[in-house]
mmCIF file of C-alpha atoms in Angstrom:
data_model
loop_
_atom_site.group_PDB
_atom_site.id
_atom_site.type_symbol
_atom_site.label_atom_id
_atom_site.label_comp_id
_atom_site.label_asym_id
_atom_site.label_seq_id
_atom_site.Cartn_x
_atom_site.Cartn_y
_atom_site.Cartn_z
ATOM 1 C CA MET M 1 0.000 0.000 0.000
ATOM 2 C CA VAL M 2 2.816 2.410 0.903
ATOM 3 C CA LEU M 3 4.604 1.731 -2.382
ATOM 4 C CA ASN M 4 1.335 2.361 -4.232
ATOM 5 C CA TYR M 5 1.130 5.901 -2.826
ATOM 6 C CA ILE M 6 4.841 6.517 -3.428
ATOM 7 C CA TRP M 7 4.567 5.405 -7.058
ATOM 8 C CA ILE M 8 1.543 7.648 -7.674
ATOM 9 C CA ALA M 9 3.348 10.538 -5.940
ATOM 10 C CA PHE M 10 6.318 10.166 -8.318
ATOM 11 C CA PHE M 11 4.095 10.848 -11.340
ATOM 12 C CA ILE M 12 1.929 13.586 -9.821
ATOM 13 C CA ILE M 13 4.880 15.530 -8.373
ATOM 14 C CA ALA M 14 6.839 15.075 -11.612
ATOM 15 C CA PHE M 15 3.888 16.408 -13.649
ATOM 16 C CA ILE M 16 3.474 19.468 -11.382
ATOM 17 C CA ILE M 17 7.218 20.262 -11.465
ATOM 18 C CA ALA M 18 7.258 19.855 -15.243
ATOM 19 C CA LEU M 19 4.327 22.268 -15.612
ATOM 20 C CA ILE M 20 6.114 24.811 -13.432
ATOM 21 C CA ARG M 21 9.266 24.503 -15.549
ATOM 22 C CA LEU M 22 7.260 24.829 -18.774
ATOM 23 C CA ILE M 23 5.094 27.799 -17.701
ATOM 24 C CA PHE M 24 7.562 29.813 -15.629
ATOM 25 C CA LEU M 25 10.937 28.811 -17.099
ATOM 26 C CA GLY M 26 9.889 28.170 -20.696
ATOM 27 C CA ASP M 27 11.460 24.694 -20.661
ATOM 28 C CA VAL M 28 9.833 23.026 -23.688
ATOM 29 C CA GLU M 29 12.086 19.976 -23.440
ATOM 30 C CA VAL M 30 10.867 18.774 -20.053
ATOM 31 C CA PHE M 31 7.831 16.758 -21.214
ATOM 32 C CA PRO M 32 9.672 15.047 -24.116
ATOM 33 C CA ALA M 33 12.444 14.197 -21.637
ATOM 34 C CA MET M 34 9.905 12.662 -19.263
ATOM 35 C CA MET M 35 8.427 10.487 -22.001
ATOM 36 C CA ASP M 36 11.871 9.422 -23.193
ATOM 37 C CA SER M 37 12.700 8.436 -19.609
ATOM 38 C CA THR M 38 9.742 6.038 -19.467
ATOM 39 C CA PHE M 39 11.085 4.036 -22.417
ATOM 40 C CA SER M 40 14.745 4.154 -21.390
ATOM 41 C CA SER M 41 13.943 3.259 -17.766
ATOM 42 C CA ALA M 42 11.770 0.311 -18.801
ATOM 43 C CA LYS M 43 14.560 -0.935 -21.077
ATOM 44 C CA THR M 44 17.155 -0.539 -18.315
ATOM 45 C CA ALA M 45 14.943 -2.406 -15.824
ATOM 46 C CA PHE M 46 14.473 -5.333 -18.201
ATOM 47 C CA GLU M 47 18.178 -5.526 -19.063
ATOM 48 C CA ILE M 48 19.140 -5.497 -15.379
ATOM 49 C CA SER M 49 16.565 -8.157 -14.500
ATOM 50 C CA LEU M 50 17.678 -10.349 -17.390
ATOM 51 C CA GLY M 51 21.294 -10.011 -16.351
ATOM 52 C CA LEU M 52 20.421 -10.907 -12.771
ATOM 53 C CA THR M 53 19.281 -14.378 -13.758
ATOM 54 C CA GLY M 54 22.672 -16.089 -13.983
ATOM 55 C CA VAL M 55 24.356 -14.573 -10.949
ATOM 56 C CA LEU M 56 21.263 -14.812 -8.744
ATOM 57 C CA SER M 57 20.822 -18.456 -9.735
ATOM 58 C CA LEU M 58 24.471 -19.086 -8.850
ATOM 59 C CA TRP M 59 24.254 -17.577 -5.376
ATOM 60 C CA LEU M 60 20.880 -19.020 -4.431
ATOM 61 C CA GLY M 61 22.190 -22.385 -5.553
ATOM 62 C CA VAL M 62 25.172 -21.998 -3.217
ATOM 63 C CA MET M 63 22.849 -20.840 -0.412
ATOM 64 C CA LYS M 64 20.661 -23.915 -0.836
ATOM 65 C CA ILE M 65 23.737 -26.118 -0.384
ATOM 66 C CA GLY M 66 24.521 -24.284 2.857
ATOM 67 C CA GLU M 67 20.931 -24.568 4.043
ATOM 68 C CA ARG M 68 20.840 -28.328 3.369
ATOM 69 C CA GLY M 69 24.288 -28.671 4.938
ATOM 70 C CA GLY M 70 23.059 -27.375 8.291
ATOM 71 C CA VAL M 71 24.729 -23.963 8.204
ATOM 72 C CA VAL M 72 21.506 -22.248 9.309
ATOM 73 C CA ASN M 73 21.168 -24.634 12.262
ATOM 74 C CA ALA M 74 24.816 -24.083 13.185
ATOM 75 C CA LEU M 75 24.330 -20.321 13.223
ATOM 76 C CA ALA M 76 21.205 -20.746 15.348
ATOM 77 C CA ARG M 77 23.147 -22.742 17.945
ATOM 78 C CA LEU M 78 25.945 -20.187 17.899
ATOM 79 C CA LEU M 79 23.527 -17.317 18.552
ATOM 80 C CA SER M 80 21.501 -19.181 21.196
ATOM 81 C CA PRO M 81 23.261 -17.943 24.386
ATOM 82 C CA VAL M 82 22.931 -14.308 23.307
ATOM 83 C CA PHE M 83 19.324 -14.502 22.176
ATOM 84 C CA VAL M 84 18.209 -16.111 25.446
ATOM 85 C CA LYS M 85 19.349 -12.908 27.205
ATOM 86 C CA LEU M 86 17.658 -10.634 24.655
ATOM 87 C CA PHE M 87 14.295 -12.428 25.039
ATOM 88 C CA PRO M 88 13.965 -12.823 28.818
ATOM 89 C CA ASP M 89 10.137 -13.010 28.688
ATOM 90 C CA ILE M 90 10.202 -16.225 26.644
ATOM 91 C CA PRO M 91 10.254 -19.336 28.866
ATOM 92 C CA LYS M 92 13.502 -21.262 28.712
ATOM 93 C CA GLY M 93 13.318 -24.120 26.246
ATOM 94 C CA HIS M 94 10.150 -22.861 24.523
ATOM 95 C CA PRO M 95 9.932 -23.966 20.838
ATOM 96 C CA VAL M 96 9.657 -20.333 19.661
ATOM 97 C CA THR M 97 13.320 -19.866 20.544
ATOM 98 C CA GLY M 98 14.300 -22.213 17.738
ATOM 99 C CA SER M 99 12.137 -20.362 15.192
ATOM 100 C CA ILE M 100 13.648 -17.008 16.227
ATOM 101 C CA PHE M 101 17.184 -18.347 15.917
ATOM 102 C CA MET M 102 16.473 -19.941 12.549
ATOM 103 C CA ASN M 103 14.877 -16.760 11.187
ATOM 104 C CA ILE M 104 17.801 -14.543 12.203
ATOM 105 C CA ALA M 105 20.322 -17.064 10.898
ATOM 106 C CA ALA M 106 18.479 -17.308 7.568
ATOM 107 C CA ASN M 107 18.404 -13.493 7.328
ATOM 108 C CA MET M 108 22.134 -13.319 7.997
ATOM 109 C CA LEU M 109 22.714 -15.665 5.064
ATOM 110 C CA GLY M 110 20.342 -13.712 2.823
ATOM 111 C CA LEU M 111 17.876 -16.612 2.595
ATOM 112 C CA ASP M 112 14.761 -14.418 2.308
ATOM 113 C CA ASN M 113 12.528 -17.244 1.097
ATOM 114 C CA ALA M 114 13.417 -19.275 4.175
ATOM 115 C CA ALA M 115 13.580 -16.364 6.624
ATOM 116 C CA THR M 116 10.036 -15.015 6.096
ATOM 117 C CA PRO M 117 8.139 -18.288 6.772
ATOM 118 C CA LEU M 118 10.325 -18.874 9.833
ATOM 119 C CA GLY M 119 9.629 -15.334 11.007
ATOM 120 C CA LEU M 120 5.868 -15.749 10.624
ATOM 121 C CA LYS M 121 6.088 -19.042 12.509
ATOM 122 C CA ALA M 122 8.014 -17.315 15.321
ATOM 123 C CA MET M 123 5.385 -14.557 15.537
ATOM 124 C CA LYS M 124 2.565 -17.120 15.746
ATOM 125 C CA GLU M 125 4.347 -18.962 18.557
ATOM 126 C CA MET M 126 5.055 -15.716 20.437
ATOM 127 C CA GLN M 127 1.387 -14.784 20.049
ATOM 128 C CA GLU M 128 0.476 -18.000 21.877
ATOM 129 C CA LEU M 129 2.398 -16.635 24.889
ATOM 130 C CA ASN M 130 0.717 -13.234 24.584
ATOM 131 C CA THR M 131 -1.946 -12.460 27.199
ATOM 132 C CA LYS M 132 -3.140 -9.353 25.303
ATOM 133 C CA LYS M 133 -3.671 -10.618 21.772
ATOM 134 C CA ASP M 134 -3.994 -7.180 20.143
ATOM 135 C CA THR M 135 -0.869 -5.732 21.800
ATOM 136 C CA ALA M 136 2.758 -6.405 20.848
ATOM 137 C CA THR M 137 4.894 -8.107 23.481
ATOM 138 C CA ASN M 138 8.511 -7.229 24.273
ATOM 139 C CA PRO M 139 9.887 -10.364 22.543
ATOM 140 C CA MET M 140 7.861 -9.560 19.400
ATOM 141 C CA ILE M 141 9.281 -6.049 19.247
ATOM 142 C CA MET M 142 12.883 -7.148 19.875
ATOM 143 C CA PHE M 143 12.453 -9.819 17.199
ATOM 144 C CA LEU M 144 11.156 -7.336 14.628
ATOM 145 C CA VAL M 145 13.866 -4.774 15.407
ATOM 146 C CA LEU M 146 16.500 -7.459 14.804
ATOM 147 C CA ASN M 147 14.816 -8.085 11.448
ATOM 148 C CA THR M 148 14.617 -4.398 10.526
ATOM 149 C CA SER M 149 18.294 -3.853 11.398
ATOM 150 C CA GLY M 150 19.129 -5.816 8.244
ATOM 151 C CA LEU M 151 21.989 -7.912 9.670
ATOM 152 C CA THR M 152 23.233 -9.798 6.599
ATOM 153 C CA LEU M 153 26.515 -11.630 6.139
ATOM 154 C CA ILE M 154 26.242 -12.042 2.378
ATOM 155 C CA PRO M 155 24.583 -9.130 0.461
ATOM 156 C CA VAL M 156 24.079 -11.214 -2.680
ATOM 157 C CA SER M 157 21.530 -9.050 -4.498
ATOM 158 C CA ILE M 158 23.489 -5.828 -4.013
ATOM 159 C CA MET M 159 26.661 -7.356 -5.438
ATOM 160 C CA VAL M 160 24.645 -8.728 -8.357
ATOM 161 C CA TYR M 161 23.236 -5.268 -9.170
ATOM 162 C CA ARG M 162 26.717 -3.789 -8.993
ATOM 163 C CA THR M 163 27.910 -6.428 -11.446
ATOM 164 C CA GLN M 164 25.107 -5.618 -13.869
ATOM 165 C CA LEU M 165 25.788 -1.880 -13.692
ATOM 166 C CA GLY M 166 29.451 -2.205 -14.558
ATOM 167 C CA ALA M 167 31.255 -1.959 -11.211
ATOM 168 C CA ALA M 168 34.962 -2.700 -11.605
ATOM 169 C CA ASP M 169 34.855 -4.730 -8.387
ATOM 170 C CA PRO M 170 31.269 -5.549 -7.338
ATOM 171 C CA THR M 171 32.430 -6.918 -3.964
ATOM 172 C CA ASP M 172 34.210 -3.764 -2.800
ATOM 173 C CA ILE M 173 31.188 -2.768 -0.670
ATOM 174 C CA PHE M 174 31.185 -6.131 1.148
ATOM 175 C CA ILE M 175 33.356 -5.198 4.151
ATOM 176 C CA PRO M 176 31.937 -1.643 4.483
ATOM 177 C CA LEU M 177 28.405 -3.031 4.397
ATOM 178 C CA LEU M 178 29.196 -5.597 7.109
ATOM 179 C CA VAL M 179 30.532 -2.832 9.351
ATOM 180 C CA ALA M 180 27.515 -0.566 8.741
ATOM 181 C CA THR M 181 24.930 -3.298 9.305
ATOM 182 C CA PHE M 182 26.744 -4.326 12.510
ATOM 183 C CA PHE M 183 26.315 -0.833 13.940
ATOM 184 C CA SER M 184 22.675 -0.795 12.825
ATOM 185 C CA THR M 185 21.988 -4.075 14.628
ATOM 186 C CA LEU M 186 23.947 -3.044 17.713
ATOM 187 C CA GLY M 187 22.060 0.253 17.851
ATOM 188 C CA GLY M 188 18.727 -1.533 17.459
ATOM 189 C CA ILE M 189 19.517 -3.896 20.329
ATOM 190 C CA ILE M 190 20.570 -1.035 22.620
ATOM 191 C CA VAL M 191 17.559 1.165 21.789
ATOM 192 C CA THR M 192 15.064 -1.678 22.240
ATOM 193 C CA SER M 193 16.749 -2.831 25.444
ATOM 194 C CA ILE M 194 16.382 0.691 26.849
ATOM 195 C CA TYR M 195 12.661 0.673 26.035
ATOM 196 C CA GLN M 196 12.225 -2.797 27.545
ATOM 197 C CA LYS M 197 14.616 -2.291 30.479
ATOM 198 C CA ILE M 198 16.677 -5.322 29.489
ATOM 199 C CA ASN M 199 19.988 -5.478 31.320
ATOM 200 C CA LEU M 200 22.757 -5.748 28.732
ATOM 201 C CA LEU M 201 25.429 -5.649 31.419
ATOM 202 C CA ASN M 202 25.686 -9.412 31.835
ATOM 203 C CA LYS M 203 28.568 -11.683 31.035
ATOM 204 C CA THR M 204 27.146 -13.312 27.907
ATOM 205 C CA ILE M 205 25.999 -10.088 26.238
ATOM 206 C CA LEU M 206 29.090 -8.106 27.208
ATOM 207 C CA LEU M 207 31.424 -10.859 26.008
ATOM 208 C CA THR M 208 29.622 -11.311 22.688
ATOM 209 C CA LEU M 209 28.958 -7.677 21.844
ATOM 210 C CA GLY M 210 32.314 -6.611 23.286
ATOM 211 C CA SER M 211 34.150 -9.096 21.063
ATOM 212 C CA MET M 212 32.222 -7.914 18.014
ATOM 213 C CA ILE M 213 32.831 -4.247 18.825
ATOM 214 C CA ILE M 214 36.548 -4.911 19.267
ATOM 215 C CA ALA M 215 36.676 -6.816 15.963
ATOM 216 C CA VAL M 216 34.852 -4.041 14.082
ATOM 217 C CA GLY M 217 36.985 -1.423 15.844
ATOM 218 C CA LEU M 218 40.150 -3.210 14.718
ATOM 219 C CA ILE M 219 38.827 -3.315 11.142
ATOM 220 C CA ILE M 220 38.107 0.412 11.208
ATOM 221 C CA TRP M 221 41.456 1.182 12.844
ATOM 222 C CA GLY M 222 43.370 -1.067 10.436
ATOM 223 C CA PHE M 223 41.803 0.411 7.328
ATOM 224 C CA GLY M 224 42.259 3.878 8.762
ATOM 225 C CA GLN M 225 46.038 3.346 8.714
ATOM 226 C CA MET M 226 46.073 2.641 4.977
ATOM 227 C CA ASP M 227 46.101 5.020 2.035
ATOM 228 C CA ASP M 228 43.095 4.925 -0.312
ATOM 229 C CA ALA M 229 44.655 2.615 -2.900
ATOM 230 C CA THR M 230 45.878 0.102 -0.313
ATOM 231 C CA MET M 231 42.570 0.212 1.542
ATOM 232 C CA GLN M 232 40.544 -0.626 -1.556
ATOM 233 C CA LEU M 233 42.986 -3.366 -2.553
ATOM 234 C CA VAL M 234 42.926 -5.019 0.889
ATOM 235 C CA SER M 235 39.152 -4.583 1.241
ATOM 236 C CA SER M 236 38.513 -6.141 -2.150
ATOM 237 C CA LEU M 237 40.956 -9.001 -1.555
ATOM 238 C CA ALA M 238 39.532 -9.738 1.907
ATOM 239 C CA ALA M 239 35.963 -9.664 0.592
ATOM 240 C CA ASN M 240 36.716 -12.053 -2.275
ATOM 241 C CA ILE M 241 38.671 -14.444 -0.068
ATOM 242 C CA LEU M 242 35.858 -14.432 2.492
ATOM 243 C CA LEU M 243 33.175 -15.027 -0.128
ATOM 244 C CA MET M 244 35.097 -17.873 -1.716
ATOM 245 C CA SER M 245 35.727 -19.356 1.731
ATOM 246 C CA ILE M 246 31.983 -19.244 2.428
ATOM 247 C CA ILE M 247 31.261 -21.107 -0.822
ATOM 248 C CA ILE M 248 33.821 -23.793 0.039
ATOM 249 C CA ALA M 249 32.526 -24.000 3.625
ATOM 250 C CA PHE M 250 28.959 -24.500 2.367
ATOM 251 C CA ILE M 251 30.081 -27.258 0.008
ATOM 252 C CA LEU M 252 32.053 -28.971 2.791
ATOM 253 C CA ALA M 253 29.056 -28.678 5.124
ATOM 254 C CA GLY M 254 26.910 -30.297 2.451
ATOM 255 C CA LEU M 255 29.417 -33.136 2.006
ATOM 256 C CA ARG M 256 29.525 -33.674 5.768
ATOM 257 C CA LYS M 257 25.725 -34.012 5.833
ATOM 258 C CA LYS M 258 25.888 -36.285 2.760
ATOM 259 C CA VAL M 259 23.810 -33.825 0.728
ATOM 260 C CA ASN M 260 23.575 -34.277 -3.020
ATOM 261 C CA ILE M 261 25.495 -31.073 -3.757
ATOM 262 C CA TYR M 262 24.593 -30.870 -7.414
ATOM 263 C CA GLU M 263 20.843 -31.395 -6.885
ATOM 264 C CA ALA M 264 20.769 -28.905 -3.994
ATOM 265 C CA PHE M 265 22.522 -26.343 -6.179
ATOM 266 C CA ILE M 266 20.074 -26.920 -9.055
ATOM 267 C CA GLU M 267 17.097 -26.509 -6.706
ATOM 268 C CA GLY M 268 18.443 -23.221 -5.376
ATOM 269 C CA ALA M 269 19.376 -22.050 -8.873
ATOM 270 C CA LYS M 270 15.780 -22.644 -10.026
ATOM 271 C CA ASP M 271 14.615 -20.357 -7.224
ATOM 272 C CA GLY M 272 17.139 -17.777 -8.418
ATOM 273 C CA PHE M 273 15.770 -17.930 -11.954
ATOM 274 C CA LYS M 274 12.180 -17.578 -10.712
ATOM 275 C CA THR M 275 13.171 -14.658 -8.491
ATOM 276 C CA ALA M 276 14.922 -12.840 -11.344
ATOM 277 C CA VAL M 277 11.877 -13.238 -13.608
ATOM 278 C CA THR M 278 9.457 -12.280 -10.832
ATOM 279 C CA ILE M 279 11.096 -8.932 -10.117
ATOM 280 C CA ILE M 280 10.943 -7.714 -13.755
ATOM 281 C CA PRO M 281 7.532 -5.988 -13.522
ATOM 282 C CA TYR M 282 8.338 -4.518 -10.095
ATOM 283 C CA LEU M 283 11.682 -3.148 -11.248
ATOM 284 C CA VAL M 284 10.145 -1.760 -14.451
ATOM 285 C CA ALA M 285 7.413 -0.012 -12.444
ATOM 286 C CA ILE M 286 9.691 1.584 -9.877
ATOM 287 C CA LEU M 287 12.439 2.593 -12.317
ATOM 288 C CA VAL M 288 9.924 4.195 -14.688
ATOM 289 C CA GLY M 289 8.454 6.144 -11.754
ATOM 290 C CA ILE M 290 11.897 7.265 -10.602
ATOM 291 C CA GLY M 291 12.930 8.043 -14.191
ATOM 292 C CA VAL M 292 9.957 10.362 -14.696
ATOM 293 C CA PHE M 293 10.583 11.956 -11.295
ATOM 294 C CA ARG M 294 14.227 12.601 -12.197
ATOM 295 C CA ALA M 295 13.531 13.787 -15.791
ATOM 296 C CA SER M 296 11.042 16.376 -14.483
ATOM 297 C CA GLY M 297 13.794 17.903 -12.381
ATOM 298 C CA ALA M 298 12.054 17.000 -9.102
ATOM 299 C CA MET M 299 14.884 14.708 -7.973
ATOM 300 C CA ASP M 300 17.495 17.417 -8.610
ATOM 301 C CA TRP M 301 15.413 19.980 -6.724
ATOM 302 C CA MET M 302 15.063 17.625 -3.771
ATOM 303 C CA ILE M 303 18.755 16.732 -3.652
ATOM 304 C CA ASP M 304 19.888 20.331 -4.220
ATOM 305 C CA GLY M 305 17.557 21.517 -1.449
ATOM 306 C CA LEU M 306 18.893 18.941 0.980
ATOM 307 C CA ALA M 307 22.485 19.735 -0.034
ATOM 308 C CA TRP M 308 21.837 23.464 0.537
ATOM 309 C CA CYS M 309 20.540 22.747 4.049
ATOM 310 C CA VAL M 310 23.537 20.549 4.823
ATOM 311 C CA ASP M 311 26.009 23.129 3.470
ATOM 312 C CA ARG M 312 24.416 25.839 5.647
ATOM 313 C CA ILE M 313 25.410 23.929 8.784
ATOM 314 C CA GLY M 314 28.984 23.497 7.553
ATOM 315 C CA VAL M 315 28.876 19.768 6.775
ATOM 316 C CA SER M 316 30.089 18.138 3.552
ATOM 317 C CA SER M 317 27.152 17.301 1.277
ATOM 318 C CA ASP M 318 28.916 14.686 -0.875
ATOM 319 C CA TRP M 319 26.625 11.992 0.531
ATOM 320 C CA VAL M 320 23.325 13.735 -0.191
ATOM 321 C CA GLY M 321 22.903 12.238 -3.666
ATOM 322 C CA ALA M 322 22.514 8.773 -2.110
ATOM 323 C CA MET M 323 19.888 9.853 0.438
ATOM 324 C CA PRO M 324 16.844 8.908 -1.691
ATOM 325 C CA THR M 325 17.837 5.263 -1.147
ATOM 326 C CA ALA M 326 18.097 5.772 2.622
ATOM 327 C CA LEU M 327 14.791 7.644 2.819
ATOM 328 C CA MET M 328 12.974 5.020 0.762
ATOM 329 C CA LYS M 329 14.354 1.935 2.555
ATOM 330 C CA PRO M 330 12.094 2.008 5.662
ATOM 331 C CA LEU M 331 9.052 2.296 3.372
ATOM 332 C CA SER M 332 9.762 -0.093 0.519
ATOM 333 C CA GLY M 333 12.495 -2.588 -0.315
ATOM 334 C CA SER M 334 11.764 -2.530 -4.041
ATOM 335 C CA GLY M 335 11.522 1.262 -3.983
ATOM 336 C CA ALA M 336 14.906 1.545 -2.269
ATOM 337 C CA ARG M 337 16.338 -0.971 -4.724
ATOM 338 C CA GLY M 338 15.114 1.238 -7.559
ATOM 339 C CA MET M 339 16.716 4.301 -5.949
ATOM 340 C CA MET M 340 19.987 2.382 -5.551
ATOM 341 C CA VAL M 341 19.948 1.354 -9.214
ATOM 342 C CA ASP M 342 19.063 4.915 -10.227
ATOM 343 C CA ALA M 343 21.989 6.303 -8.188
ATOM 344 C CA MET M 344 24.465 3.857 -9.743
ATOM 345 C CA THR M 345 23.059 4.510 -13.231
ATOM 346 C CA ASN M 346 23.297 8.294 -12.955
ATOM 347 C CA TYR M 347 26.458 8.702 -10.857
ATOM 348 C CA GLY M 348 28.291 5.461 -11.711
ATOM 349 C CA ALA M 349 28.496 2.165 -9.839
ATOM 350 C CA ASP M 350 32.012 3.023 -8.629
ATOM 351 C CA SER M 351 31.213 6.601 -7.624
ATOM 352 C CA PHE M 352 31.036 7.585 -3.970
ATOM 353 C CA ILE M 353 27.258 8.096 -4.238
ATOM 354 C CA GLY M 354 26.795 4.790 -6.079
ATOM 355 C CA ARG M 355 28.698 2.871 -3.411
ATOM 356 C CA LEU M 356 27.020 4.712 -0.536
ATOM 357 C CA SER M 357 23.571 3.956 -1.965
ATOM 358 C CA CYS M 358 24.520 0.251 -1.922
ATOM 359 C CA ILE M 359 25.614 0.495 1.718
ATOM 360 C CA PHE M 360 22.352 2.287 2.570
ATOM 361 C CA GLN M 361 20.438 -0.495 0.845
ATOM 362 C CA GLY M 362 22.179 -3.198 2.867
ATOM 363 C CA SER M 363 22.583 -1.571 6.272
ATOM 364 C CA THR M 364 18.872 -1.663 7.275
ATOM 365 C CA ASP M 365 15.657 -3.343 6.173
ATOM 366 C CA THR M 366 12.114 -2.284 5.235
ATOM 367 C CA THR M 367 10.847 -1.297 8.681
ATOM 368 C CA PHE M 368 7.202 -0.529 7.878
ATOM 369 C CA TYR M 369 6.813 -3.527 5.569
ATOM 370 C CA ILE M 370 8.200 -5.921 8.183
ATOM 371 C CA LEU M 371 6.054 -4.445 10.936
ATOM 372 C CA ALA M 372 2.937 -4.602 8.755
ATOM 373 C CA VAL M 373 3.458 -8.200 7.594
ATOM 374 C CA TYR M 374 4.603 -9.687 10.895
ATOM 375 C CA PHE M 375 2.157 -7.880 13.181
ATOM 376 C CA GLY M 376 -0.620 -8.311 10.632
ATOM 377 C CA SER M 377 -0.053 -12.072 10.580
ATOM 378 C CA VAL M 378 -1.048 -12.287 14.273
ATOM 379 C CA SER M 379 -3.625 -9.429 14.272
ATOM 380 C CA VAL M 380 -1.604 -7.154 16.576
ATOM 381 C CA ARG M 381 -2.854 -3.546 16.422
ATOM 382 C CA ASN M 382 -1.075 -1.885 19.345
ATOM 383 C CA THR M 383 2.576 -1.960 18.298
ATOM 384 C CA ARG M 384 3.791 0.033 21.334
ATOM 385 C CA HIS M 385 7.398 1.172 20.808
ATOM 386 C CA ALA M 386 8.076 -1.018 17.751
ATOM 387 C CA VAL M 387 7.914 1.818 15.183
ATOM 388 C CA ALA M 388 10.072 4.168 17.267
ATOM 389 C CA ALA M 389 12.702 1.488 17.925
ATOM 390 C CA GLY M 390 12.700 0.466 14.263
ATOM 391 C CA LEU M 391 13.154 4.039 13.010
ATOM 392 C CA TRP M 392 15.933 4.720 15.534
ATOM 393 C CA THR M 393 17.636 1.584 14.195
ATOM 394 C CA ASP M 394 17.262 2.905 10.633
ATOM 395 C CA LEU M 395 18.766 6.271 11.622
ATOM 396 C CA ILE M 396 21.746 4.595 13.281
ATOM 397 C CA GLY M 397 22.248 2.489 10.153
ATOM 398 C CA VAL M 398 22.173 5.579 7.896
ATOM 399 C CA VAL M 399 24.714 7.463 10.031
ATOM 400 C CA ALA M 400 26.959 4.385 10.221
ATOM 401 C CA ALA M 401 26.732 3.905 6.440
ATOM 402 C CA ILE M 402 27.832 7.499 5.770
ATOM 403 C CA PHE M 403 30.745 7.193 8.195
ATOM 404 C CA VAL M 404 31.873 3.855 6.761
ATOM 405 C CA ALA M 405 31.554 5.100 3.153
ATOM 406 C CA TYR M 406 33.831 8.044 3.929
ATOM 407 C CA LEU M 407 36.290 5.714 5.656
ATOM 408 C CA PHE M 408 36.545 3.314 2.719
ATOM 409 C CA PHE M 409 35.730 5.450 -0.323
ATOM 410 C CA GLY M 410 35.861 9.112 0.740
#
């Protein structure tokens, strides 16, 4: 529903801006430019979607091997001691704990098709523990904030889009995105814990989060000691080594579980093909809307206005061009994806704005969509502090993404 209003707004605002430019500025080229943008944007969307097929099939095939090999279960067991502390209202040993762990683990691996059913199952089981059926419980809200924080180990789709749009090294945003999404998740946990009065000062939480903070701090410190060329070389090399290691680890996990590796890969690859075909109409719709919005001059006015405000307070405005992706992400995943593609198309996949838009896309998730689907599935109307905690998490992710982008690519 939200995307419906956004899409309509693109056309109406674009038409009004175009009329203003025609009547008051005498710009007779604006309407032809808008019409040209509809055709060129539709063509671009189809070409991108078609190009996604092979790479998306490859990665979803690899993911299916990892899923069958028990990697999701292994991650769930690894996260168990921490999650028990974050969900104190859930009775120890309750089956919902397993669903929560599996959902988060699947999200971390980018297994959206597996993560959503597991998430809905977790919400249903948490609703069974809920004494006020129309009101969100603390565990529900913590669970959804962890989902909206967008913690993902392997940002497959973003790297695929970068490949299609001509990035010299599509994986160069891998390490920066991991750092940004870590801060988003950490911020979400802290904010929600404050709302729910959860004590984070216990041995398990402090040891886990402390170790992760130290690791991320060392990454930031280490890259901060390098010059730009060395930093990008090391970041790219580390990302590619890590990704290849994950592929090998998934294959070895499959062999250990005596999985038919080839058949598992084919099954996942089929899902990748279906996914690539499925997104064609959505990508065409959103890119045409954005194309018209940009051709009318509305996008430039919006970005220039924001840049002017930022400049007035004495802050660099280099990052402003990527903000449409950040502003769209809480509302719509496909809308934000379209903004990311638009940024890379217009500024270049290897530009600062192009890379930052990718980090924005991966550092948080679609807050309102997740809240609507998950709460709607159990008929919860009173969401309490869920929206506030989710939006604070988004803000932390945006700030972290800007900082990390300047560190790696500024």
